[in-house]
Amino acid sequence: EAGVTQSPRYAVLQEGQAVSFWCDPISGHDTLYWYQQPRDQGPQLLVYFRDEAVIDNSQLPSDRFSAVRPKGTNSTLKIQSAKQGDTATYLCASSLTANTGQLYFGEGSKLTVL
Amino acid sequence: SQLAEENPWALSVHEGESVTVNCSYKTSITALQWYRQKSGEGPAQLILIRSNEREKRNGRLRATLDTSSQSSSLSITATRCEDTAVYFCARNYNVLYFGSGTKLTVEP
């Protein structure tokens, strides 16, 4: 069974640039999460979806962040006008609501904003 | 907000030794999960322990849960270099909120 796939693995931007991260969850998983993990900190939830619906996006830092999951499968997290404080690894995870609640994480996309 | 927190912040042991990581949480739970994150990887679940369980094992791993003191522990016996990672606890199911983690280093 394929795991959660994320791309790109690395991104380096200047402040003010935009970036999009893509996530392909485990097939059949209805719930998809985006986490932000600054260096030496734990993952912090940004947003999560059940199928194509946003369940909670209250933790998205600002209007510069947006996330979509239009067909209830793949998802894109976009950061517009990036700032140095956005430097972090962005982790995507998926789960099957009906199971024990285990989250399966991808390897993450490491963003550096200069 | 940090609803679950691991301690200590960092640990270092030699291969073959046993080690325990602790977790404290601030509100009632239905379950507590332990995850491990190796360098360059996403977190991976180790153990899920439900609120009506006191102990759960997975190979060399043993998790305990004390709901009266709102605490949990994860013990690893016969540690190996590949156990070097950051260990997190997280409350409940599905939507998980992580602490800052305990960085464990296992030296040869």
Coordinates of N, CA and C in Angstrom, one line a residue:
Chain A
E1 N 0.9 -1.2 0.0 CA 0.0 0.0 0.0 C 0.9 1.2 0.0
A2 N 0.6 2.2 -0.9 CA 1.4 3.4 -1.0 C 1.1 4.3 0.2
G3 N 2.1 5.0 0.7 CA 1.9 5.9 1.8 C 1.5 7.2 1.3
V4 N 1.5 8.2 2.2 CA 1.2 9.6 1.9 C 2.4 10.2 1.1
T5 N 2.1 10.8 0.0 CA 3.1 11.4 -0.9 C 3.0 12.9 -0.9
Q6 N 4.1 13.5 -0.7 CA 4.1 15.0 -0.7 C 5.2 15.5 -1.7
S7 N 4.9 16.7 -2.3 CA 5.9 17.3 -3.2 C 5.6 18.8 -3.2
P8 N 6.7 19.6 -3.4 CA 8.1 19.1 -3.5 C 8.6 18.8 -2.1
R9 N 9.8 18.1 -2.0 CA 10.3 17.9 -0.7 C 11.0 19.1 -0.1
Y10 N 11.5 19.9 -0.9 CA 12.2 21.1 -0.5 C 11.8 22.3 -1.3
A11 N 11.7 23.5 -0.7 CA 11.5 24.8 -1.4 C 12.2 25.9 -0.7
V12 N 12.9 26.7 -1.5 CA 13.6 27.9 -1.0 C 13.0 29.1 -1.7
L13 N 12.6 30.1 -0.9 CA 11.9 31.3 -1.5 C 12.5 32.5 -0.9
Q14 N 12.4 33.6 -1.7 CA 12.6 34.9 -1.1 C 11.3 35.4 -0.5
E15 N 11.4 36.3 0.5 CA 10.1 36.8 1.1 C 9.3 37.5 -0.1
G16 N 8.0 37.3 0.0 CA 7.1 37.8 -0.9 C 6.7 36.9 -2.1
Q17 N 7.4 35.8 -2.2 CA 7.1 34.8 -3.2 C 6.0 33.9 -2.7
A18 N 5.4 33.1 -3.7 CA 4.4 32.2 -3.3 C 4.9 30.7 -3.6
V19 N 4.2 29.8 -2.9 CA 4.6 28.4 -3.0 C 3.4 27.5 -2.8
S20 N 3.3 26.4 -3.5 CA 2.2 25.4 -3.3 C 2.8 24.1 -3.0
F21 N 2.2 23.4 -2.0 CA 2.6 22.1 -1.6 C 1.4 21.1 -2.0
W22 N 1.8 20.0 -2.4 CA 0.8 19.0 -2.9 C 0.9 17.8 -2.1
C23 N -0.3 17.2 -1.8 CA -0.3 16.0 -1.0 C -1.3 14.9 -1.7
D24 N -0.8 13.7 -1.7 CA -1.6 12.6 -2.2 C -1.8 11.6 -1.0
P25 N -3.0 11.5 -0.4 CA -3.1 10.7 0.8 C -3.2 9.2 0.4
I26 N -3.3 8.4 1.4 CA -3.5 7.0 1.2 C -4.8 6.7 0.6
S27 N -4.9 5.9 -0.4 CA -6.2 5.6 -1.1 C -7.2 5.2 -0.2
G28 N -8.4 5.8 -0.3 CA -9.5 5.5 0.6 C -9.6 6.2 1.9
H29 N -8.6 7.0 2.3 CA -8.6 7.7 3.5 C -9.5 9.0 3.3
D30 N -10.5 9.2 4.1 CA -11.4 10.3 3.9 C -10.9 11.6 4.6
T31 N -10.0 11.5 5.5 CA -9.6 12.7 6.2 C -8.2 13.0 5.9
L32 N -8.0 14.3 5.7 CA -6.6 14.8 5.3 C -6.3 16.0 6.1
Y33 N -5.1 16.0 6.6 CA -4.6 17.1 7.5 C -3.3 17.7 7.0
W34 N -3.2 19.0 7.3 CA -2.0 19.7 7.0 C -1.5 20.2 8.4
Y35 N -0.2 19.9 8.6 CA 0.5 20.4 9.8 C 1.7 21.3 9.4
Q36 N 2.0 22.2 10.3 CA 3.2 23.0 10.2 C 4.1 22.6 11.3
Q37 N 5.4 22.3 11.0 CA 6.3 22.0 12.0 C 7.6 22.8 11.9
P38 N 7.6 23.9 12.8 CA 8.9 24.7 12.8 C 10.0 23.8 13.4
R39 N 11.2 24.3 13.1 CA 12.4 23.5 13.6 C 12.3 23.3 15.1
D40 N 12.6 22.1 15.5 CA 12.7 21.7 17.0 C 11.3 21.9 17.7
Q41 N 10.3 21.9 17.0 CA 8.9 22.0 17.6 C 8.1 20.8 17.1
G42 N 7.0 20.5 17.8 CA 6.1 19.5 17.4 C 5.2 20.0 16.2
P43 N 4.6 19.1 15.5 CA 3.6 19.5 14.4 C 2.4 20.3 15.0
Q44 N 2.1 21.3 14.3 CA 0.9 22.1 14.7 C -0.1 22.1 13.6
L45 N -1.3 21.7 14.0 CA -2.4 21.6 13.0 C -2.7 22.9 12.3
L46 N -2.8 22.9 11.0 CA -3.2 24.1 10.2 C -4.7 23.9 9.8
V47 N -5.0 22.8 9.2 CA -6.4 22.6 8.6 C -6.6 21.1 8.4
Y48 N -7.9 20.7 8.4 CA -8.1 19.4 8.0 C -9.5 19.3 7.3
F49 N -9.6 18.2 6.4 CA -10.7 18.0 5.6 C -11.3 16.6 5.9
R50 N -12.6 16.5 5.7 CA -13.2 15.2 5.6 C -13.8 15.2 4.2
D51 N -13.3 14.3 3.4 CA -13.7 14.3 1.9 C -13.3 15.7 1.4
E52 N -14.2 16.4 0.7 CA -13.8 17.7 0.1 C -14.1 18.8 1.1
A53 N -14.7 18.6 2.2 CA -15.2 19.7 3.1 C -14.1 20.1 4.1
V54 N -13.9 21.4 4.3 CA -13.0 21.8 5.3 C -13.8 21.7 6.7
I55 N -13.2 20.9 7.6 CA -13.8 20.7 8.9 C -13.3 21.8 9.8
D56 N -12.0 22.2 9.8 CA -11.5 23.2 10.7 C -10.3 23.8 10.0
N57 N -10.4 25.1 9.7 CA -9.3 25.9 9.2 C -8.9 27.0 10.1
S58 N -9.4 27.0 11.4 CA -9.2 28.1 12.3 C -7.7 28.3 12.7
Q59 N -6.9 27.3 12.4 CA -5.5 27.4 12.8 C -4.6 27.9 11.6
L60 N -5.2 28.1 10.5 CA -4.4 28.7 9.4 C -3.9 30.1 9.8
P61 N -2.6 30.3 9.7 CA -2.1 31.5 10.3 C -2.7 32.8 9.8
S62 N -3.0 32.9 8.6 CA -3.4 34.2 8.1 C -4.1 34.0 6.7
D63 N -4.5 35.1 6.1 CA -5.1 35.1 4.8 C -4.1 34.6 3.7
R64 N -2.8 34.6 4.1 CA -1.8 34.2 3.1 C -1.8 32.7 2.9
F65 N -2.4 32.0 3.8 CA -2.4 30.5 3.7 C -3.8 30.1 3.2
S66 N -3.8 29.1 2.3 CA -5.1 28.5 1.8 C -4.9 27.1 1.5
A67 N -5.9 26.3 1.6 CA -5.8 24.9 1.4 C -7.1 24.4 0.7
V68 N -7.0 23.5 -0.2 CA -8.1 22.9 -0.9 C -8.0 21.4 -1.1
R69 N -9.1 20.8 -1.2 CA -9.2 19.4 -1.5 C -10.4 19.1 -2.4
P70 N -10.4 19.6 -3.6 CA -11.6 19.7 -4.4 C -12.3 18.4 -4.7
K71 N -11.7 17.3 -4.9 CA -12.3 16.1 -5.2 C -12.3 15.1 -4.0
G72 N -11.9 15.5 -2.9 CA -11.8 14.6 -1.8 C -10.7 13.6 -1.8
T73 N -9.7 13.9 -2.7 CA -8.5 13.0 -2.7 C -7.3 13.9 -2.5
N74 N -6.6 14.3 -3.5 CA -5.4 15.1 -3.3 C -5.7 16.5 -2.8
S75 N -4.7 17.1 -2.2 CA -4.9 18.4 -1.6 C -3.7 19.3 -1.9
T76 N -3.9 20.6 -1.9 CA -2.9 21.6 -2.1 C -2.9 22.6 -1.0
L77 N -1.8 22.9 -0.5 CA -1.6 24.0 0.5 C -0.8 25.1 -0.1
K78 N -1.3 26.3 -0.2 CA -0.7 27.4 -0.8 C -0.3 28.5 0.2
I79 N 0.9 29.0 0.1 CA 1.3 30.2 0.9 C 1.6 31.3 -0.1
Q80 N 0.9 32.4 0.1 CA 1.1 33.6 -0.8 C 2.0 34.6 0.0
S81 N 2.8 35.3 -0.7 CA 3.6 36.3 -0.1 C 4.3 35.8 1.2
A82 N 5.2 34.8 1.0 CA 5.8 34.1 2.1 C 6.7 35.1 3.0
K83 N 6.7 34.8 4.3 CA 7.5 35.5 5.2 C 8.6 34.6 5.8
Q84 N 9.6 35.1 6.4 CA 10.6 34.3 7.0 C 10.1 33.4 8.1
G85 N 9.0 33.9 8.8 CA 8.4 33.2 9.9 C 7.6 31.9 9.4
D86 N 7.5 31.8 8.1 CA 6.8 30.6 7.5 C 7.8 29.5 7.3
T87 N 9.1 29.7 7.6 CA 10.1 28.7 7.5 C 9.7 27.5 8.4
A88 N 9.5 26.3 7.8 CA 9.1 25.2 8.6 C 8.9 24.0 7.6
T89 N 8.7 22.8 8.2 CA 8.3 21.7 7.4 C 6.8 21.6 7.4
Y90 N 6.2 21.4 6.2 CA 4.8 21.2 6.1 C 4.4 19.8 5.9
L91 N 3.7 19.2 6.8 CA 3.4 17.8 6.9 C 2.0 17.5 6.5
C92 N 1.8 16.6 5.6 CA 0.4 16.1 5.3 C 0.2 14.8 5.9
A93 N -1.0 14.5 6.4 CA -1.4 13.3 7.0 C -2.8 12.9 6.5
S94 N -3.0 11.6 6.6 CA -4.4 11.1 6.2 C -4.8 10.0 7.2
S95 N -6.1 9.9 7.3 CA -6.6 8.8 8.2 C -8.0 8.4 7.7
L96 N -8.4 7.2 8.2 CA -9.7 6.7 7.9 C -10.5 6.9 9.1
T97 N -11.6 7.7 9.1 CA -12.3 8.1 10.2 C -12.9 6.9 11.0
A98 N -13.2 5.9 10.3 CA -13.8 4.7 10.9 C -12.9 3.8 11.7
N99 N -11.6 4.1 11.5 CA -10.6 3.2 12.2 C -10.2 3.8 13.6
T100 N -9.1 3.4 14.1 CA -8.7 3.8 15.4 C -8.2 5.2 15.6
G101 N -8.2 6.0 14.5 CA -7.7 7.3 14.6 C -6.3 7.5 14.4
Q102 N -5.6 6.5 13.9 CA -4.2 6.6 13.6 C -4.0 7.5 12.3
L103 N -3.1 8.5 12.5 CA -2.7 9.3 11.3 C -1.5 8.8 10.6
Y104 N -1.5 8.8 9.3 CA -0.3 8.4 8.5 C 0.2 9.7 7.9
F105 N 1.5 9.9 8.2 CA 2.1 11.1 7.7 C 3.0 10.9 6.5
G106 N 3.1 11.9 5.6 CA 4.1 11.9 4.6 C 5.4 12.4 5.1
E107 N 6.4 12.5 4.3 CA 7.8 12.9 4.7 C 7.9 14.4 4.9
G108 N 7.0 15.1 4.4 CA 7.0 16.6 4.6 C 7.6 17.4 3.4
S109 N 7.3 18.6 3.4 CA 7.9 19.6 2.5 C 8.6 20.7 3.3
K110 N 9.9 20.7 3.1 CA 10.7 21.7 3.9 C 10.8 23.0 3.2
L111 N 10.2 24.0 3.9 CA 10.2 25.4 3.3 C 11.2 26.3 4.0
T112 N 12.1 26.9 3.2 CA 13.0 28.0 3.8 C 12.7 29.3 3.1
V113 N 12.4 30.3 3.9 CA 12.1 31.6 3.3 C 13.2 32.6 3.7
L114 N 13.9 33.1 2.7 CA 15.1 33.9 3.0 C 14.8 35.3 3.2
Chain B
S1 N -2.4 25.9 21.7 CA -2.1 25.6 23.1 C -1.5 24.2 23.2
Q2 N -0.7 23.9 24.2 CA -0.1 22.6 24.3 C -1.0 21.8 25.3
L3 N -1.8 20.9 24.8 CA -2.7 20.2 25.6 C -2.0 18.9 26.1
A4 N -0.9 18.6 25.5 CA -0.1 17.4 25.9 C 1.4 17.8 25.8
E5 N 2.2 17.4 26.8 CA 3.6 17.8 26.8 C 4.4 16.7 27.3
E6 N 5.5 16.5 26.6 CA 6.5 15.4 26.9 C 7.6 16.0 27.8
N7 N 8.2 15.1 28.5 CA 9.4 15.4 29.3 C 10.2 14.2 29.5
P8 N 11.5 14.3 29.6 CA 12.3 15.6 29.5 C 12.4 16.1 28.1
W9 N 13.0 17.2 27.9 CA 13.2 17.7 26.5 C 14.1 16.8 25.7
A10 N 15.1 16.3 26.4 CA 16.1 15.5 25.7 C 16.6 14.4 26.6
L11 N 17.0 13.3 26.0 CA 17.6 12.1 26.7 C 18.7 11.5 25.8
S12 N 19.7 11.0 26.5 CA 20.7 10.2 25.8 C 21.0 9.0 26.5
V13 N 21.0 7.8 25.9 CA 21.4 6.6 26.5 C 22.3 5.8 25.5
H14 N 22.8 4.7 26.0 CA 23.7 3.8 25.2 C 22.8 2.6 24.8
E15 N 23.2 2.1 23.7 CA 22.5 0.9 23.1 C 22.4 -0.2 24.2
G16 N 21.2 -0.8 24.3 CA 20.9 -1.8 25.2 C 20.3 -1.4 26.5
E17 N 20.4 -0.1 26.8 CA 19.8 0.5 28.0 C 18.3 0.7 27.8
S18 N 17.6 0.8 28.9 CA 16.2 1.1 28.8 C 16.0 2.6 29.1
V19 N 14.9 3.1 28.6 CA 14.6 4.6 28.7 C 13.1 4.8 28.8
T20 N 12.7 5.9 29.5 CA 11.3 6.2 29.6 C 11.1 7.7 29.3
V21 N 10.1 7.9 28.5 CA 9.6 9.3 28.2 C 8.3 9.5 28.8
N22 N 8.1 10.6 29.4 CA 6.8 10.9 30.1 C 6.0 11.9 29.3
C23 N 4.7 11.9 29.6 CA 3.7 12.8 28.9 C 2.7 13.2 30.0
S24 N 2.4 14.5 30.0 CA 1.3 15.0 30.9 C 0.3 15.7 30.0
Y25 N -0.9 15.6 30.3 CA -2.0 16.3 29.5 C -2.9 17.0 30.4
K26 N -3.7 18.0 29.9 CA -4.4 18.9 30.7 C -5.9 18.7 30.8
T27 N -6.5 18.0 29.8 CA -7.9 17.8 29.9 C -8.2 16.3 29.7
S28 N -9.4 15.9 29.9 CA -9.8 14.5 29.9 C -9.6 14.0 28.4
I29 N -9.3 12.7 28.3 CA -9.0 12.1 27.0 C -9.9 10.9 26.8
T30 N -10.0 10.5 25.5 CA -10.6 9.2 25.2 C -9.5 8.2 24.8
A31 N -8.3 8.8 24.4 CA -7.2 7.9 24.1 C -5.9 8.8 24.1
L32 N -4.8 8.1 24.1 CA -3.5 8.8 24.0 C -2.7 8.0 23.1
Q33 N -2.0 8.8 22.1 CA -1.2 8.1 21.2 C 0.3 8.5 21.3
W34 N 1.2 7.6 21.1 CA 2.6 7.9 21.0 C 3.1 7.8 19.6
Y35 N 3.8 8.8 19.2 CA 4.4 8.8 17.8 C 5.9 9.0 17.9
R36 N 6.6 8.5 16.9 CA 8.0 8.7 16.8 C 8.3 9.4 15.5
Q37 N 9.3 10.3 15.5 CA 9.6 11.0 14.3 C 11.2 11.0 14.1
K38 N 11.6 10.2 13.1 CA 13.0 10.2 12.8 C 13.4 11.3 11.9
S39 N 14.6 11.7 11.9 CA 15.1 12.8 11.1 C 14.7 12.7 9.6
G40 N 14.1 13.7 9.1 CA 13.7 13.7 7.7 C 12.5 13.0 7.3
E41 N 11.8 12.5 8.3 CA 10.6 11.7 8.1 C 9.4 12.4 8.8
G42 N 8.2 11.9 8.5 CA 7.0 12.3 9.2 C 6.8 11.5 10.5
P43 N 6.0 11.9 11.4 CA 5.8 11.1 12.6 C 5.1 9.7 12.2
A44 N 5.4 8.7 13.0 CA 4.7 7.4 12.8 C 4.2 6.9 14.1
Q45 N 3.0 6.4 14.1 CA 2.4 5.9 15.3 C 3.1 4.7 15.9
L46 N 3.3 4.7 17.2 CA 3.9 3.6 17.9 C 2.8 2.8 18.7
I47 N 2.1 3.5 19.5 CA 1.1 2.9 20.4 C -0.1 3.8 20.6
L48 N -1.3 3.3 20.6 CA -2.5 4.0 21.0 C -3.0 3.3 22.2
I49 N -3.3 4.1 23.3 CA -3.8 3.5 24.5 C -5.1 4.2 24.9
R50 N -6.1 3.5 25.1 CA -7.4 4.1 25.3 C -7.6 4.4 26.8
S51 N -8.5 5.3 27.1 CA -8.7 5.8 28.5 C -9.0 4.7 29.5
N52 N -9.6 3.6 29.0 CA -9.9 2.5 30.0 C -8.8 1.5 30.1
E53 N -7.7 1.7 29.4 CA -6.5 0.8 29.5 C -5.5 1.4 30.4
R54 N -4.7 0.6 31.1 CA -3.6 1.1 31.9 C -2.3 0.8 31.3
E55 N -2.2 -0.2 30.4 CA -0.9 -0.5 29.8 C -1.1 -1.1 28.5
K56 N -0.2 -0.8 27.6 CA -0.2 -1.4 26.2 C 1.2 -1.6 25.8
R57 N 1.4 -2.8 25.1 CA 2.7 -3.1 24.7 C 2.8 -3.3 23.2
N58 N 4.0 -3.0 22.6 CA 4.2 -3.2 21.2 C 5.7 -3.5 21.1
G59 N 6.0 -4.9 21.1 CA 7.4 -5.3 21.0 C 8.2 -4.8 22.2
R60 N 9.2 -4.0 21.9 CA 10.1 -3.4 23.0 C 9.5 -2.2 23.7
L61 N 8.4 -1.8 23.2 CA 7.7 -0.6 23.7 C 6.6 -0.9 24.7
R62 N 6.5 -0.1 25.7 CA 5.4 -0.3 26.7 C 4.9 1.1 27.1
A63 N 3.6 1.3 26.9 CA 3.0 2.6 27.3 C 2.1 2.3 28.5
T64 N 2.1 3.3 29.4 CA 1.2 3.3 30.5 C 0.3 4.5 30.5
L65 N -0.8 4.4 31.2 CA -1.7 5.6 31.2 C -2.3 5.7 32.6
D66 N -2.2 6.9 33.2 CA -2.8 7.1 34.5 C -3.7 8.3 34.4
T67 N -5.0 8.0 34.3 CA -6.0 9.1 34.1 C -6.1 10.0 35.3
S68 N -5.9 9.4 36.5 CA -6.1 10.2 37.7 C -5.0 11.3 37.8
S69 N -3.8 11.0 37.3 CA -2.8 12.1 37.3 C -2.6 12.7 36.0
Q70 N -3.4 12.3 35.0 CA -3.3 12.8 33.6 C -1.9 12.7 33.1
S71 N -1.4 11.5 33.1 CA -0.1 11.3 32.7 C 0.1 10.0 32.0
S72 N 1.1 9.9 31.1 CA 1.4 8.6 30.4 C 2.9 8.5 30.3
S73 N 3.4 7.3 30.1 CA 4.8 7.1 29.9 C 5.0 6.1 28.8
L74 N 6.1 6.2 28.1 CA 6.5 5.3 27.1 C 7.9 4.8 27.4
S75 N 8.0 3.5 27.6 CA 9.3 2.9 27.9 C 9.8 2.1 26.7
I76 N 11.1 2.1 26.5 CA 11.7 1.4 25.5 C 12.8 0.5 26.1
T77 N 12.7 -0.8 25.9 CA 13.8 -1.6 26.5 C 14.8 -2.0 25.4
A78 N 16.0 -2.4 25.8 CA 17.0 -2.8 24.9 C 17.1 -1.9 23.7
T79 N 17.4 -0.6 24.0 CA 17.4 0.4 22.9 C 18.4 0.1 21.9
R80 N 18.1 0.6 20.7 CA 19.0 0.4 19.5 C 19.3 1.8 18.9
C81 N 20.4 1.9 18.2 CA 20.7 3.2 17.5 C 19.5 3.7 16.7
E82 N 18.8 2.8 16.1 CA 17.7 3.3 15.2 C 16.5 3.8 16.0
D83 N 16.5 3.7 17.3 CA 15.5 4.3 18.2 C 15.7 5.8 18.3
T84 N 16.8 6.3 17.9 CA 17.1 7.7 17.9 C 16.1 8.5 17.1
A85 N 15.4 9.4 17.8 CA 14.2 10.1 17.2 C 13.6 11.0 18.2
V86 N 12.6 11.8 17.7 CA 11.8 12.6 18.7 C 10.5 11.9 18.9
Y87 N 10.1 11.8 20.2 CA 9.0 11.0 20.6 C 7.9 12.0 21.1
F88 N 6.7 11.9 20.5 CA 5.6 12.8 20.8 C 4.4 12.0 21.4
C89 N 3.7 12.6 22.3 CA 2.4 12.1 22.7 C 1.3 13.0 22.2
A90 N 0.2 12.5 21.9 CA -0.9 13.3 21.4 C -2.3 12.7 21.9
R91 N -3.2 13.7 22.2 CA -4.4 13.3 22.8 C -5.4 12.8 21.8
N92 N -6.2 11.9 22.2 CA -7.5 11.5 21.5 C -7.2 10.9 20.1
Y93 N -8.3 10.9 19.3 CA -8.3 10.2 18.0 C -8.3 11.3 17.0
N94 N -8.0 10.8 15.8 CA -8.2 11.6 14.6 C -7.5 13.0 14.6
V95 N -8.1 14.0 15.2 CA -7.5 15.3 15.2 C -6.5 15.3 16.3
L96 N -5.2 15.4 16.0 CA -4.2 15.2 17.0 C -3.4 16.6 17.2
Y97 N -3.2 16.8 18.5 CA -2.4 18.0 18.9 C -1.2 17.5 19.6
F98 N 0.0 17.9 19.1 CA 1.3 17.4 19.6 C 1.9 18.3 20.5
G99 N 2.7 17.8 21.4 CA 3.6 18.6 22.3 C 4.9 18.9 21.5
S100 N 5.9 19.3 22.2 CA 7.2 19.7 21.6 C 8.1 18.5 21.4
G101 N 7.8 17.4 22.1 CA 8.5 16.1 21.9 C 9.7 16.0 22.8
T102 N 10.1 14.7 23.0 CA 11.4 14.4 23.7 C 12.4 13.9 22.7
K103 N 13.5 14.5 22.6 CA 14.6 14.1 21.6 C 15.4 13.0 22.3
L104 N 15.3 11.8 21.8 CA 16.1 10.6 22.3 C 17.3 10.3 21.4
T105 N 18.4 10.2 22.0 CA 19.6 9.8 21.2 C 20.1 8.5 21.9
V106 N 20.3 7.5 21.0 CA 20.8 6.3 21.5 C 22.2 6.1 20.8
E107 N 23.2 6.1 21.7 CA 24.6 6.0 21.2 C 25.1 4.6 21.2
P108 N 26.0 4.3 20.3 CA 26.6 2.9 20.2 C 27.3 2.5 21.5

